[in-house]
CSV table of C-alpha atoms in Angstrom, one decimal:
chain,number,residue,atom,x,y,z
X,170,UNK,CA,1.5,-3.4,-5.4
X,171,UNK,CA,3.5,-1.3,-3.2
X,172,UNK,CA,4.0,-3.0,0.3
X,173,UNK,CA,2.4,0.8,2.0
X,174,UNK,CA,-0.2,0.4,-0.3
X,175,UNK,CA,-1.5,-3.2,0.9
X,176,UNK,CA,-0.8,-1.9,4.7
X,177,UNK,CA,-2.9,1.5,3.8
X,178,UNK,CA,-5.4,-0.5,2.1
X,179,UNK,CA,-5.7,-3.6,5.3
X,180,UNK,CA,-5.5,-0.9,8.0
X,181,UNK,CA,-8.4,0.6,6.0
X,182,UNK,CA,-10.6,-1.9,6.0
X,183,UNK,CA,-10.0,-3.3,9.3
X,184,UNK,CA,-11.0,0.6,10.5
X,185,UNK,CA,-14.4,0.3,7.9
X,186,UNK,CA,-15.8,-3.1,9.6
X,187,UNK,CA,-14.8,-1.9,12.8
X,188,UNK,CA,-17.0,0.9,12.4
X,189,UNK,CA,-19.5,-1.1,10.8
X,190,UNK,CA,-20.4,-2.5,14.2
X,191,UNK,CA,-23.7,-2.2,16.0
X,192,UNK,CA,-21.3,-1.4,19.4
X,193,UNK,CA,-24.9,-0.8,20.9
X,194,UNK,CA,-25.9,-4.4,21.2
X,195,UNK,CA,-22.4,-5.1,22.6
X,196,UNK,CA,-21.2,-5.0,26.6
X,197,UNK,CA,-19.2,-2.3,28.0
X,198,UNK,CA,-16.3,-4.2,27.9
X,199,UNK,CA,-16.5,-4.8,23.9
X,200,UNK,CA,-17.4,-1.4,23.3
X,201,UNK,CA,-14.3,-0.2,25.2
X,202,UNK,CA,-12.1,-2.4,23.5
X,203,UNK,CA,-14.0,-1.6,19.5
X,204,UNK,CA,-13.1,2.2,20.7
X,205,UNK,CA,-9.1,1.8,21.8
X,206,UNK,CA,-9.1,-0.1,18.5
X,207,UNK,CA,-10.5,2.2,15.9
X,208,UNK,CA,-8.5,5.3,18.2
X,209,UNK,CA,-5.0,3.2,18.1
X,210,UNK,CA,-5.8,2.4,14.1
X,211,UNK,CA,-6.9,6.2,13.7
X,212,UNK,CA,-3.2,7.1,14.8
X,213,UNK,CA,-1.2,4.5,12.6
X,214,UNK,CA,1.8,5.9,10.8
X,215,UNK,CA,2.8,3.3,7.9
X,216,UNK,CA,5.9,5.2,8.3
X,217,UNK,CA,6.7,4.1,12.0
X,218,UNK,CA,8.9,2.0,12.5
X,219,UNK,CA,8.1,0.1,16.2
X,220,UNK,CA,10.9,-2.2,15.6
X,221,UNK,CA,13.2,1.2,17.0
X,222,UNK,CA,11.4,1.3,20.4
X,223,UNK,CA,11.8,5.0,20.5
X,224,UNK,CA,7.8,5.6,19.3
X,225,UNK,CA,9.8,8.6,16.5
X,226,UNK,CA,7.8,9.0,13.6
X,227,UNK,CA,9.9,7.7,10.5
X,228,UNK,CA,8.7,10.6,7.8
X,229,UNK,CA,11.2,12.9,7.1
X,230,UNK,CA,10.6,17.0,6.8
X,231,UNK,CA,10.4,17.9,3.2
């Protein structure tokens, strides 16, 4: 399988249980922290490469 592929495919799931959670029956502090998650894994490109430092998206214009 394509190394994207399994990335796509974790990313996705981590996303799915993370919106799974009752966030309700957690503190404030939890619930902050389930929302930066899900918001920072929203805005995931498997094409970014953080290694460069300079946060550039890797994709190029087709």
């Amino acid at each position: 399988m394509d190394q994207h592929v399994k990335q796509g495919y974790r990313m996705h799931c981590v996303l799915s249980n993370l919106n799974r959670l009752d966030v309700d029956r957690l503190d404030d502090a939890d619930q902050e922290r389930i929302e930066q998650a899900r918001t920072l894994l929203e805005e995931v490109s498997l094409l970014t490469r953080p290694a460069d430092g300079d946060g550039r998206d890797a994709r190029a214009d087709t």
